[in-house]
Short mmCIF file of C-alpha atoms in Angstrom, two decimals:
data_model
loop_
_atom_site.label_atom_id
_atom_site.label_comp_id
_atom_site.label_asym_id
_atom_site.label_seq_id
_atom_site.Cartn_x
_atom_site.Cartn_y
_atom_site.Cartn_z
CA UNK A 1 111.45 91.48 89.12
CA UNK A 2 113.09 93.89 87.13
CA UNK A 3 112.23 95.00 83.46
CA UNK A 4 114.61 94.25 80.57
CA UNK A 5 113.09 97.55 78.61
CA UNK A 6 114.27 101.40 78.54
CA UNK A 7 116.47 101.25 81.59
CA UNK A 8 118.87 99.00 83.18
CA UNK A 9 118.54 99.52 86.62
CA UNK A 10 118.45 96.87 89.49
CA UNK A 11 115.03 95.71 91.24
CA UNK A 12 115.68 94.82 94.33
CA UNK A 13 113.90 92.04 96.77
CA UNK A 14 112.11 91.93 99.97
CA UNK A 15 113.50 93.01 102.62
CA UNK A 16 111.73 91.36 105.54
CA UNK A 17 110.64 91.70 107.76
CA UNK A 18 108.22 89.96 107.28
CA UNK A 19 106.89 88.88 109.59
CA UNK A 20 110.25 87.38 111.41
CA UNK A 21 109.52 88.44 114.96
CA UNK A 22 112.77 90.38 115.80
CA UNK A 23 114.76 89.37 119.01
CA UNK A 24 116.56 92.34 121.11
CA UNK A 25 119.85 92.52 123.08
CA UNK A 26 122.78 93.12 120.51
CA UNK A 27 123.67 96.00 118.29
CA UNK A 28 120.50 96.38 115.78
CA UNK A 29 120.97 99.04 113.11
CA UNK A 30 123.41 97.96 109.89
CA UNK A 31 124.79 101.19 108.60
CA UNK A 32 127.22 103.86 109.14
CA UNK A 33 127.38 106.62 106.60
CA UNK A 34 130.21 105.99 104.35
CA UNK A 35 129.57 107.33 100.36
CA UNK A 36 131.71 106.67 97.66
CA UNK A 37 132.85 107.33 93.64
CA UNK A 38 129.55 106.70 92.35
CA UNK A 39 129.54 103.92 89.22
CA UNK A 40 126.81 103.99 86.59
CA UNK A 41 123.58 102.40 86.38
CA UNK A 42 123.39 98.73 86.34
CA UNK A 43 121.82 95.42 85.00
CA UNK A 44 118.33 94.71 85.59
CA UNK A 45 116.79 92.38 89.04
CA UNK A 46 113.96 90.76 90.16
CA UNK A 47 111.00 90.60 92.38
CA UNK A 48 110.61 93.24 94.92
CA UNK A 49 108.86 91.79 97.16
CA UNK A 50 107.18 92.98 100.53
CA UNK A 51 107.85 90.83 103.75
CA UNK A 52 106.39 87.18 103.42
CA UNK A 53 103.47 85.94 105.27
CA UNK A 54 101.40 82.83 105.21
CA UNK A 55 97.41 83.61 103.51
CA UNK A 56 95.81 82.12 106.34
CA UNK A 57 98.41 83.38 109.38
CA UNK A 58 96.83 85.84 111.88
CA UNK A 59 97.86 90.10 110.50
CA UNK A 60 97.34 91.32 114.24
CA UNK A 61 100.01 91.72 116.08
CA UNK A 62 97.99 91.49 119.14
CA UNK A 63 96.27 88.70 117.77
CA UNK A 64 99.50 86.42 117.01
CA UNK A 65 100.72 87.50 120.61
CA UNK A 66 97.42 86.25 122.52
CA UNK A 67 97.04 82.87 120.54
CA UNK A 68 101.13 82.59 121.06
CA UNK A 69 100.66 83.20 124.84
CA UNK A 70 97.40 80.85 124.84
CA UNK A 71 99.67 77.75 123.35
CA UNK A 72 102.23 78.07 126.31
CA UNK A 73 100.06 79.09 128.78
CA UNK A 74 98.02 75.34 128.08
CA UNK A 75 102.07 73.75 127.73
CA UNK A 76 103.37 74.70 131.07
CA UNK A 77 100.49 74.07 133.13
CA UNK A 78 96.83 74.76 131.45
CA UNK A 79 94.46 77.22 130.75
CA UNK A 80 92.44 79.62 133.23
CA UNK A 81 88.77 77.85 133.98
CA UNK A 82 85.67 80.28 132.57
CA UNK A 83 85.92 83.19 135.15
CA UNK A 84 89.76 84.03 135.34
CA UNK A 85 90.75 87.66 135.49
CA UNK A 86 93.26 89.66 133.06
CA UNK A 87 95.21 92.19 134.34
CA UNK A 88 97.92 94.34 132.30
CA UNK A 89 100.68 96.13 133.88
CA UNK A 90 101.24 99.87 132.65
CA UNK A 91 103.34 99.25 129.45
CA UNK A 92 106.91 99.95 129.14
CA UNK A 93 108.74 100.99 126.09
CA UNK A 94 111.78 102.44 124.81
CA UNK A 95 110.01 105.37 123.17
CA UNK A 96 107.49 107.89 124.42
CA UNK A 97 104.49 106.08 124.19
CA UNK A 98 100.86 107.57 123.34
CA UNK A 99 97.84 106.33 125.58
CA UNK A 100 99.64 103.49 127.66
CA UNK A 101 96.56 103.14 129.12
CA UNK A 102 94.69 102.23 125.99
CA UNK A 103 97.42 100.06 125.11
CA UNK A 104 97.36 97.94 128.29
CA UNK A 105 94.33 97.55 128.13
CA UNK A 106 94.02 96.81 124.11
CA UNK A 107 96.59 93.92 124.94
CA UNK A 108 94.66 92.64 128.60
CA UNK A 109 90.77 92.65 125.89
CA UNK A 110 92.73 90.56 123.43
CA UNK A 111 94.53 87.69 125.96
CA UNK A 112 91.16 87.65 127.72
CA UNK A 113 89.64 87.06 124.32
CA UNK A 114 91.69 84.07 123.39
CA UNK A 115 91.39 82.45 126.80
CA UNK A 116 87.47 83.12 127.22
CA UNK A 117 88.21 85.38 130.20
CA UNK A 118 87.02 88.75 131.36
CA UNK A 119 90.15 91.61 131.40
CA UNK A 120 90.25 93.97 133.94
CA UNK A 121 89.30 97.83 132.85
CA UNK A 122 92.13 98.94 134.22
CA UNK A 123 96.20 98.76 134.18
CA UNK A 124 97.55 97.45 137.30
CA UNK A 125 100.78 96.11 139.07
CA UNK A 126 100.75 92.40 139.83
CA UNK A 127 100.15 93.53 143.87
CA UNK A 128 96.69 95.13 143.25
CA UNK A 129 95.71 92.62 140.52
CA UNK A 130 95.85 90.11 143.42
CA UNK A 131 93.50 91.91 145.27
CA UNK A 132 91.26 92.98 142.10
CA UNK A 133 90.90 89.53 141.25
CA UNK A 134 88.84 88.19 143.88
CA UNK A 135 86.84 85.69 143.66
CA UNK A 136 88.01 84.85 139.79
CA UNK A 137 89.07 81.56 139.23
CA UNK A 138 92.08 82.58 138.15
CA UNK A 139 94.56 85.51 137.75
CA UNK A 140 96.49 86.00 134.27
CA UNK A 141 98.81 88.96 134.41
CA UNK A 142 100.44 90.24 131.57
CA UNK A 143 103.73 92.37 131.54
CA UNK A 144 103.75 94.33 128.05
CA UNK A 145 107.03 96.33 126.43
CA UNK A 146 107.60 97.67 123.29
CA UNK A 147 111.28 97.31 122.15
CA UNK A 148 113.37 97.93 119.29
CA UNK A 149 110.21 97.54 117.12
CA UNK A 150 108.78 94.20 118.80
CA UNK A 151 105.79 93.61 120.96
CA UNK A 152 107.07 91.88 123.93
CA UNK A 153 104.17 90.09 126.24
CA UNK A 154 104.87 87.56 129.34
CA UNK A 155 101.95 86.14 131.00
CA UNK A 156 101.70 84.21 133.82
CA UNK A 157 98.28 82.67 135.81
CA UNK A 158 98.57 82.40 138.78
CA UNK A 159 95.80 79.90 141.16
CA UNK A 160 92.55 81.46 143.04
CA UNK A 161 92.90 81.70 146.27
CA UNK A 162 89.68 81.06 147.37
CA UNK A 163 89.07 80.58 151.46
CA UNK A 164 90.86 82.14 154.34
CA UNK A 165 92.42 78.83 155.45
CA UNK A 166 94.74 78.83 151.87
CA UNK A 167 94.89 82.43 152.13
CA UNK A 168 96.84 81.72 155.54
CA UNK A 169 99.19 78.94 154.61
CA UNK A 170 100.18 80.70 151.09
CA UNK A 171 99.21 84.16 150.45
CA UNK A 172 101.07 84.92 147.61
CA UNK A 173 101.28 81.79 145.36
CA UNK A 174 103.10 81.82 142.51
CA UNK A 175 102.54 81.21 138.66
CA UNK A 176 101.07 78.00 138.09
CA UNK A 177 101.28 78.38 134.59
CA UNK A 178 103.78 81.29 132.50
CA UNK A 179 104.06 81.93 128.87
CA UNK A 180 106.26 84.81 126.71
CA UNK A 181 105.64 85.80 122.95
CA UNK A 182 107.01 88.47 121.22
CA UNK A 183 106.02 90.10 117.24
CA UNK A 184 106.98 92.68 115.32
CA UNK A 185 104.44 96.02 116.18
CA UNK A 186 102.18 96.81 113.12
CA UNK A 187 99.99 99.58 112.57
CA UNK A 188 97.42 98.55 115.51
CA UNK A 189 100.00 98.80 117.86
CA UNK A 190 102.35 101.70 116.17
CA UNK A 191 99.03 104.01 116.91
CA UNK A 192 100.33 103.96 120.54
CA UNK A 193 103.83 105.58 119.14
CA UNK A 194 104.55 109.22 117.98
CA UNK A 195 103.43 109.01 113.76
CA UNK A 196 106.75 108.49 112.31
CA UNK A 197 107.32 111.19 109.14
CA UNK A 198 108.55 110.03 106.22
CA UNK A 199 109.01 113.42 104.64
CA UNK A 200 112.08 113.88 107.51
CA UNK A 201 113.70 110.37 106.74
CA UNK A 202 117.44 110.95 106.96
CA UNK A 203 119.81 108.70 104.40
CA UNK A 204 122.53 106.73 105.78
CA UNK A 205 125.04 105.94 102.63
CA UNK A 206 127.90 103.29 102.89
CA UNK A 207 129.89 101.25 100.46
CA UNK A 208 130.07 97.90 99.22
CA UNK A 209 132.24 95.59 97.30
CA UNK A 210 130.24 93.01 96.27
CA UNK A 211 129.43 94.31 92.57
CA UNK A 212 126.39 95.04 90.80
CA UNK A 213 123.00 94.06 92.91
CA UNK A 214 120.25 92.29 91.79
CA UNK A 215 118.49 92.33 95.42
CA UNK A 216 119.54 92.97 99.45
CA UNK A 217 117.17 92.56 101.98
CA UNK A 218 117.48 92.74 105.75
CA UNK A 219 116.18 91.40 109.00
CA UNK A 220 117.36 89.16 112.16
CA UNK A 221 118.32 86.22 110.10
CA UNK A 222 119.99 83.98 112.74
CA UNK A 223 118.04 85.41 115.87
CA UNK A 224 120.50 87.08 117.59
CA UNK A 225 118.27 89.92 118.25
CA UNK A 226 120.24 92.10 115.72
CA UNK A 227 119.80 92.93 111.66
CA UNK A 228 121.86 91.55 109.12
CA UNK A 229 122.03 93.03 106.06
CA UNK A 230 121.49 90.75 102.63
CA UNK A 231 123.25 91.62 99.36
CA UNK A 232 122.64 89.48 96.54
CA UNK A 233 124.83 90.12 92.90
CA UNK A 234 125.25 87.77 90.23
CA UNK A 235 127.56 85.38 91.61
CA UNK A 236 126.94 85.32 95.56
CA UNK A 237 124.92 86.46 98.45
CA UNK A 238 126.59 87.82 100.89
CA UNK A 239 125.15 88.59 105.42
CA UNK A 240 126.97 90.78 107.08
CA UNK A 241 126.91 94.22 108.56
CA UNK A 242 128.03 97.68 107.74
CA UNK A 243 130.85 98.93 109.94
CA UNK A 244 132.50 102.05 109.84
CA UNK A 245 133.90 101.64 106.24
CA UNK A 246 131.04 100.14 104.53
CA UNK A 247 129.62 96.36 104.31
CA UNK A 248 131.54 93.85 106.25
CA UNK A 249 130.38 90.17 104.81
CA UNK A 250 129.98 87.79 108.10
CA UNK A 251 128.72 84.83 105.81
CA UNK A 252 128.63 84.47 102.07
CA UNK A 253 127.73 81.59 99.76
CA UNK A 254 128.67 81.34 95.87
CA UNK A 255 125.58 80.73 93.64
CA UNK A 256 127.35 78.16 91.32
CA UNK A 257 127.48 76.40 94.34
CA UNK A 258 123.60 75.77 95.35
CA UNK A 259 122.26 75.32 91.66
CA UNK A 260 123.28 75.01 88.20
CA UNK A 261 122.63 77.54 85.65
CA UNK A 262 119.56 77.78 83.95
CA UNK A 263 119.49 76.14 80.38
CA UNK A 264 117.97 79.98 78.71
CA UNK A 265 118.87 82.58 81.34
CA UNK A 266 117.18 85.88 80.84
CA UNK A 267 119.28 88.53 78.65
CA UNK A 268 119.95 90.74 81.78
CA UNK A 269 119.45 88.85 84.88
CA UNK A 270 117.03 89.47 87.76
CA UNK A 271 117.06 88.90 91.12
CA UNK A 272 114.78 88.28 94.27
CA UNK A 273 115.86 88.22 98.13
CA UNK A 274 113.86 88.20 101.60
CA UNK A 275 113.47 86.62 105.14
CA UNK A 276 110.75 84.11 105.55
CA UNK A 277 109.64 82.78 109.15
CA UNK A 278 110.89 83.08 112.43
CA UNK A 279 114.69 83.48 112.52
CA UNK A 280 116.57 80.81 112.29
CA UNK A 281 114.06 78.67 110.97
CA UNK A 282 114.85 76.30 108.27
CA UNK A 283 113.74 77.94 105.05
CA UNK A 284 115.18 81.63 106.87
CA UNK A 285 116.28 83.37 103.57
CA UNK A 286 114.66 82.74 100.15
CA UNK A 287 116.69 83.59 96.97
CA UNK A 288 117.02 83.28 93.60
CA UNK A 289 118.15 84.86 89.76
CA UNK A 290 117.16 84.31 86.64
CA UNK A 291 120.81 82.79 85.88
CA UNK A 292 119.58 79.80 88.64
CA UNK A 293 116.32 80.02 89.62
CA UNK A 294 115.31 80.08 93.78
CA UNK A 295 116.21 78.48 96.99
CA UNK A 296 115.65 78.15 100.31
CA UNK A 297 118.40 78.60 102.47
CA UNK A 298 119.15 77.54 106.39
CA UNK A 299 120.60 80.64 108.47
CA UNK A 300 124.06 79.40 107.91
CA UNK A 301 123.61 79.16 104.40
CA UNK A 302 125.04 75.43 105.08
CA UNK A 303 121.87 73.63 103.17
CA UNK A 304 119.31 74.57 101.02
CA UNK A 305 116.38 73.52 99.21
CA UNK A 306 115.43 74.34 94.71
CA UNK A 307 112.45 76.37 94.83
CA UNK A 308 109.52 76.53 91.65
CA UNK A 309 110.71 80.10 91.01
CA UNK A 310 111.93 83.33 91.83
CA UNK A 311 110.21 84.46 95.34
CA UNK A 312 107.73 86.94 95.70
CA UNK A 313 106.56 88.15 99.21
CA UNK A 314 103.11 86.62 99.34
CA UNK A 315 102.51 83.93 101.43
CA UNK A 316 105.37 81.69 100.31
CA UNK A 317 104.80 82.51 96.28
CA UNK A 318 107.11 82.28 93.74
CA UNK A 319 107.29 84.27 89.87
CA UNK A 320 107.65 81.87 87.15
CA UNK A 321 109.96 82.73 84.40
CA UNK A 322 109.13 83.40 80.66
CA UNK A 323 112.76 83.38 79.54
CA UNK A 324 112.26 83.62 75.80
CA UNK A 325 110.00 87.30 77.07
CA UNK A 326 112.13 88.20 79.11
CA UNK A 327 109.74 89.02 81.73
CA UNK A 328 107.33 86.69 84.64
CA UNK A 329 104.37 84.99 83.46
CA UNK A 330 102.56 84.07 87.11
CA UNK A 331 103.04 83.06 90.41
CA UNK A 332 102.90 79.49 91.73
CA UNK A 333 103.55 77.87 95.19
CA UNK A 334 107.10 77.89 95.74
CA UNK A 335 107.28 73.89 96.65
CA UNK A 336 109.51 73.28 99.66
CA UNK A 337 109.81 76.58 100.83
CA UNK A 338 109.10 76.26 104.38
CA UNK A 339 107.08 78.98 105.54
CA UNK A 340 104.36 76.67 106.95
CA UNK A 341 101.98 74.08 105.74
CA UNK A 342 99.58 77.19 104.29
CA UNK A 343 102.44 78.95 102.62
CA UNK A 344 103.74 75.37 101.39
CA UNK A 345 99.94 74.49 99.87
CA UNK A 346 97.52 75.82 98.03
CA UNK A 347 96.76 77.91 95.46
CA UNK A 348 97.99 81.38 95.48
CA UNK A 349 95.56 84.30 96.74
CA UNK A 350 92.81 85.20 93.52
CA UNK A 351 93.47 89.10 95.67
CA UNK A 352 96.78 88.50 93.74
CA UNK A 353 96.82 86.17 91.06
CA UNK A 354 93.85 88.85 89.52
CA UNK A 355 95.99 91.43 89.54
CA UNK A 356 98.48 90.32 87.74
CA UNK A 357 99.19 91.01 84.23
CA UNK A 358 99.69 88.02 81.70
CA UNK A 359 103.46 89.00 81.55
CA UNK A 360 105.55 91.43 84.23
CA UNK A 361 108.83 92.07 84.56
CA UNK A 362 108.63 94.14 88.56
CA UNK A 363 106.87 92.65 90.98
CA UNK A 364 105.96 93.65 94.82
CA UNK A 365 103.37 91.98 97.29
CA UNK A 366 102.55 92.64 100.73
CA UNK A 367 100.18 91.42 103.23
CA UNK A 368 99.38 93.96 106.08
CA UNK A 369 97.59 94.80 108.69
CA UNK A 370 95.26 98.31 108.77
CA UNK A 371 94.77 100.07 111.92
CA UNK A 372 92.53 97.91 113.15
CA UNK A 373 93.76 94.66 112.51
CA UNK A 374 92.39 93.77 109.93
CA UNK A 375 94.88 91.54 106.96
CA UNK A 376 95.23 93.18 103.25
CA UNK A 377 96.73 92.07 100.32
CA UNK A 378 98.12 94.11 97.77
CA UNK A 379 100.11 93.69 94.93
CA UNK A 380 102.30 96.44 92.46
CA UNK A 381 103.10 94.67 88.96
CA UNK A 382 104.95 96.27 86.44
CA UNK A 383 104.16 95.39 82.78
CA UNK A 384 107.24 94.91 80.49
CA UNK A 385 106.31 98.30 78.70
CA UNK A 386 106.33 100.19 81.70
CA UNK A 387 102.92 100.28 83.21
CA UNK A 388 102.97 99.69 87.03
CA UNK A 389 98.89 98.43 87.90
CA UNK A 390 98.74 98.26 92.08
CA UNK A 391 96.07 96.82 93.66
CA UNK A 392 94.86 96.05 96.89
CA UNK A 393 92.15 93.17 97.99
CA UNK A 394 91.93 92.64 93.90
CA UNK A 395 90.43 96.37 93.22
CA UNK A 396 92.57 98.30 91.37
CA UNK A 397 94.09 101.66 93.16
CA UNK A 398 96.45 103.15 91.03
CA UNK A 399 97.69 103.08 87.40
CA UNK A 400 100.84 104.55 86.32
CA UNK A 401 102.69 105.07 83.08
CA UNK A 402 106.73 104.72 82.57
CA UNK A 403 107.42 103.64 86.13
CA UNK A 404 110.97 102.29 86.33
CA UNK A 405 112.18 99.04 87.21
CA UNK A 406 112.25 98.93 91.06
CA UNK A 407 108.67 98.69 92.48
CA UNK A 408 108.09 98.08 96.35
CA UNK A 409 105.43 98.08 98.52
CA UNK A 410 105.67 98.48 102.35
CA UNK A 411 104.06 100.33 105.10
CA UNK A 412 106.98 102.10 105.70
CA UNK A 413 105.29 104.63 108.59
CA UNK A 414 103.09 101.70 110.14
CA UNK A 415 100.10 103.98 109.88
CA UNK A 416 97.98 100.78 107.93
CA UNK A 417 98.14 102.38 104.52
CA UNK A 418 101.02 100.99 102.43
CA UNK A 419 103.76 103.07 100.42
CA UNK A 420 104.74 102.56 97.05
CA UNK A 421 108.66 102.97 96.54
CA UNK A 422 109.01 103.19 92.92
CA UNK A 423 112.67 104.91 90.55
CA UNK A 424 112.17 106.60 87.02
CA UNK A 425 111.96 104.98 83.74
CA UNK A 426 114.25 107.24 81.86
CA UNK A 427 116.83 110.03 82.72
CA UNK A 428 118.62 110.50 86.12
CA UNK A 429 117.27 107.81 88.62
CA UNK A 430 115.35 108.92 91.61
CA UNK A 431 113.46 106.99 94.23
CA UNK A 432 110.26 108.21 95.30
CA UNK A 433 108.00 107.02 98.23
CA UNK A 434 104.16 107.64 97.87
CA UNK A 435 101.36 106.73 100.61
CA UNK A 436 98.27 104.74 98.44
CA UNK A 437 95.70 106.51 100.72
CA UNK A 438 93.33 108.40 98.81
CA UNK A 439 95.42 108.39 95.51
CA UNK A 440 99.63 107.87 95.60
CA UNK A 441 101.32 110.99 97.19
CA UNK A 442 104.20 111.40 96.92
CA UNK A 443 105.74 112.03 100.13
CA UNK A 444 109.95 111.73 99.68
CA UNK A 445 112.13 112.07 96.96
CA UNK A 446 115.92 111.15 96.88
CA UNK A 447 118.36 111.82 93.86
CA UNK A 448 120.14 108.69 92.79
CA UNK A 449 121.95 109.66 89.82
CA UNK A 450 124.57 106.29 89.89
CA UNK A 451 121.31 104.06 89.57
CA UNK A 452 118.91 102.08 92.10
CA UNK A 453 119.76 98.52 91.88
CA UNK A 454 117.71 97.08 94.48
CA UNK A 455 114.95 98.06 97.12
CA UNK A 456 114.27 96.04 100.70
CA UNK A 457 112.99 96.89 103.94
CA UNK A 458 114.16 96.78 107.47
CA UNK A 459 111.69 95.80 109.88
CA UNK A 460 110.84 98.21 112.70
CA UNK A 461 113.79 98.99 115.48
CA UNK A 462 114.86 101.69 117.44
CA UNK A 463 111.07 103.91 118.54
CA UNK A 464 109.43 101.40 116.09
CA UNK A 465 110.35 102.82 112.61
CA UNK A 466 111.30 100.46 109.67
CA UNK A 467 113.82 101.81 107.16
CA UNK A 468 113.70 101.58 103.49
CA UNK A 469 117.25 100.19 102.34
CA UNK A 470 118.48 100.82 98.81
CA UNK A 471 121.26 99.62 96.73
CA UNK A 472 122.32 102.46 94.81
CA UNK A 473 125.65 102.86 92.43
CA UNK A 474 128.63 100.84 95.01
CA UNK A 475 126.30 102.71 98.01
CA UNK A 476 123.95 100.99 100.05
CA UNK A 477 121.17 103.95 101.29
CA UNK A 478 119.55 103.21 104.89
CA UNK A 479 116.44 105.61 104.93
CA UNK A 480 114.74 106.02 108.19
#
């Protein structure tokens, strides 16, 4: 959400990746570099938001995978018995990977985990696990790949072969059982990756002609297995793709047409974009101004759903609007949006709602996963005067004075430990990434005279790095 106060820039909105599991075969990447005549700063947006995830869904990448796998394993033809063997195959992966070992056998600890097995200590190719396995009652092998940013696991279980006589008539039986699942990598599996460094990112620039931007966002909206891009202005949002000479729109959908305007519309309106769910999924992107308040919108964009607000990135939260401030006074369930019955109930997170200020005009959330799987919730709020407050688990990290009006949070290097993407308050614009580790450092800056009018993330492609995507003047900035 995006302050009315010293500057008009744009705040841009989630960017996704939330926690969409990405697909693979077709072209990936939106953006070839393509600048233009810069235009001056624009109007104000709305939430930035971090990629949305349920409060009581599983962080782990390797967790979500196993209790995935465990569901369709049961489906197509039940579970091992107590004594079944896992077995990993060496992991394959379209970067250089770091300890494949480790990560083979990371994956084999967690599957046997969730299916109260015992995993084999070492890697092994489905011939020797045959023979490893024994006298198990059961043999689950698991085929692991990293690709274009998503964990990729297939398991199948395959029947004990337990006396000579079966051993004769079928010595190599097949699956009895199979099961596939596939996530996006987080920071417990990006360890097995080269540490991606944000102080090299390289900026992509390309134009658009969809006006000024309250929000874009981006992520495998309709499962195809590659990005789409999301630009949201005033009047429309547009999908598409950039192509040689800038943003092609694939699919667009006019505002006036999904809600009417709001009775007191904010002075300088904000927006608020981002993917929620698996692709393709009914409530797929989430949008909203402060012209005509949120929806909920199908892949197509053919039907849609009012939502109770403006959405935040949080576990299916929305910002309530304070119209005659100007600003957001809270976040509430967004009703309908359908991210799951957790996301769709409750009340939201106290690790958030206690961080919030009683009235903000920028706000980012993000729940991640550390290096070791464990879930975190932080939140960046900027008061109307300028003060951005982030905290993380409810304690307070950072404080800082005359922060401008895009705010995002994201773990942009996967390394557990979120960045803070925040512009300047006054002057030239700027965007500046900072790590919250011990203290914000600041670890890129990028001169963006013309204005930052949004601020979204792409989730992780190509050797597993997500990209920081910017709308800035008529450009839109791809920073990997």
């Amino acid at each position: 959400m995006r302050p009315l106060a010293p500057r008009l820039a744009a705040l841009a909105a989630l960017a996704l990746v939330g926690l969409a599991p990405l697909r693979s075969p077709a072209d990936p990447r939106p953006l070839a570099p393509q600048p233009t005549a810069p235009k001056p700063s624009a109007a104000p947006t709305a939430p930035s938001a971090a990629p949305a995830a349920s409060a009581k869904a599983p962080v782990s990448a390797l967790v979500a995978v196993a209790d995935a796998l465990a569901a369709q394993l049961a489906r197509s033809g039940g579970l091992p018995t107590s004594g079944a063997l896992v077995v990993a195959q060496a992991p394959k992966s379209d970067a250089t990977l770091v300890r494949p070992e480790e990560l083979g056998l990371r994956v084999a600890q967690v599957i046997a985990g969730r299916l109260s097995a015992r995993a084999h200590d070492k890697t092994a190719s489905l011939a020797t696990a045959r023979g490893i396995a024994g006298r198990a009652t059961g043999l689950v092998f698991a085929q692991i790949e990293l690709e274009r940013g998503a964990l990729r696991v297939t398991a199948d279980l395959y029947p004990a072969v337990t006396n000579r006589w079966e051993r004769l008539r079928n010595p190599l039986p097949g699956p009895r059982a199979h099961g596939f699942a596939t996530t996006p990598i987080d920071a417990e599996v990006r360890v097995f990756l080269p540490p991606i460094l944000l102080e090299r990112a390289k900026t992509s620039r390309s134009p658009h002609a969809e006006g000024e931007l309250l929000a874009v966002t981006c992520g495998d909206l309709d499962g195809d297995g590659s990005l789409e891009l999301v630009l949201l202005s005033r009047a429309r949002a547009a999908v598409g793709r950039m192509g040689p000479s800038g943003f092609v729109a694939e699919k667009t959908v006019l505002l006036s047409d999904l809600t009417a305007r709001a009775a007191v519309p904010f002075r300088e309106p904000l927006g608020a974009a981002f993917l929620a769910g698996p692709a393709g999924h009914a409530g797929a992107l989430v949008l909203g101004t402060t012209d005509r308040g949120g929806v909920a919108l199908t892949a197509d964009l053919a039907s849609h759903h009012r939502l109770a607000g403006l959405p935040v990135g949080a576990g299916g939260l929305c910002a309530t609007l304070a119209p005659d401030h100007g600003s957001f006074d809270g976040l509430a369930p967004c009703a309908g949006l359908a991210l799951g019955a957790d996301a769709r109930g409750g009340a939201p997170p106290e690790s958030t709602t206690s961080a919030l200020p009683a009235r903000f005009d920028a706000i980012s959330a993000l729940r991640y996963a550390d290096a070791a799987g464990h879930p975190h919730d932080a939140v960046a709020a900027r008061e109307p005067g300028g003060r951005l407050r982030v905290r993380v688990d409810g304690a307070e990290v950072l404080t800082q004075e005359g922060a401008g009006a895009q705010v995002l949070l994201a773990d942009l290097d996967l390394d557990g430990v979120p960045e803070l993407v925040t512009t300047a308050d006054t002057g030239d614009d700027r965007i500046v990434v900072s790590s919250l580790g011990a203290g914000a450092r600041a670890r890129l800056r990028l001169e963006a005279k013309e204005g930052v009018r949004a601020l979204g993330v792409c989730p992780a492609e190509l050797g597993g790095a997500p990209a920081l995507v910017a709308a800035v003047g008529e450009e839109v900035w791809l920073v990997r």
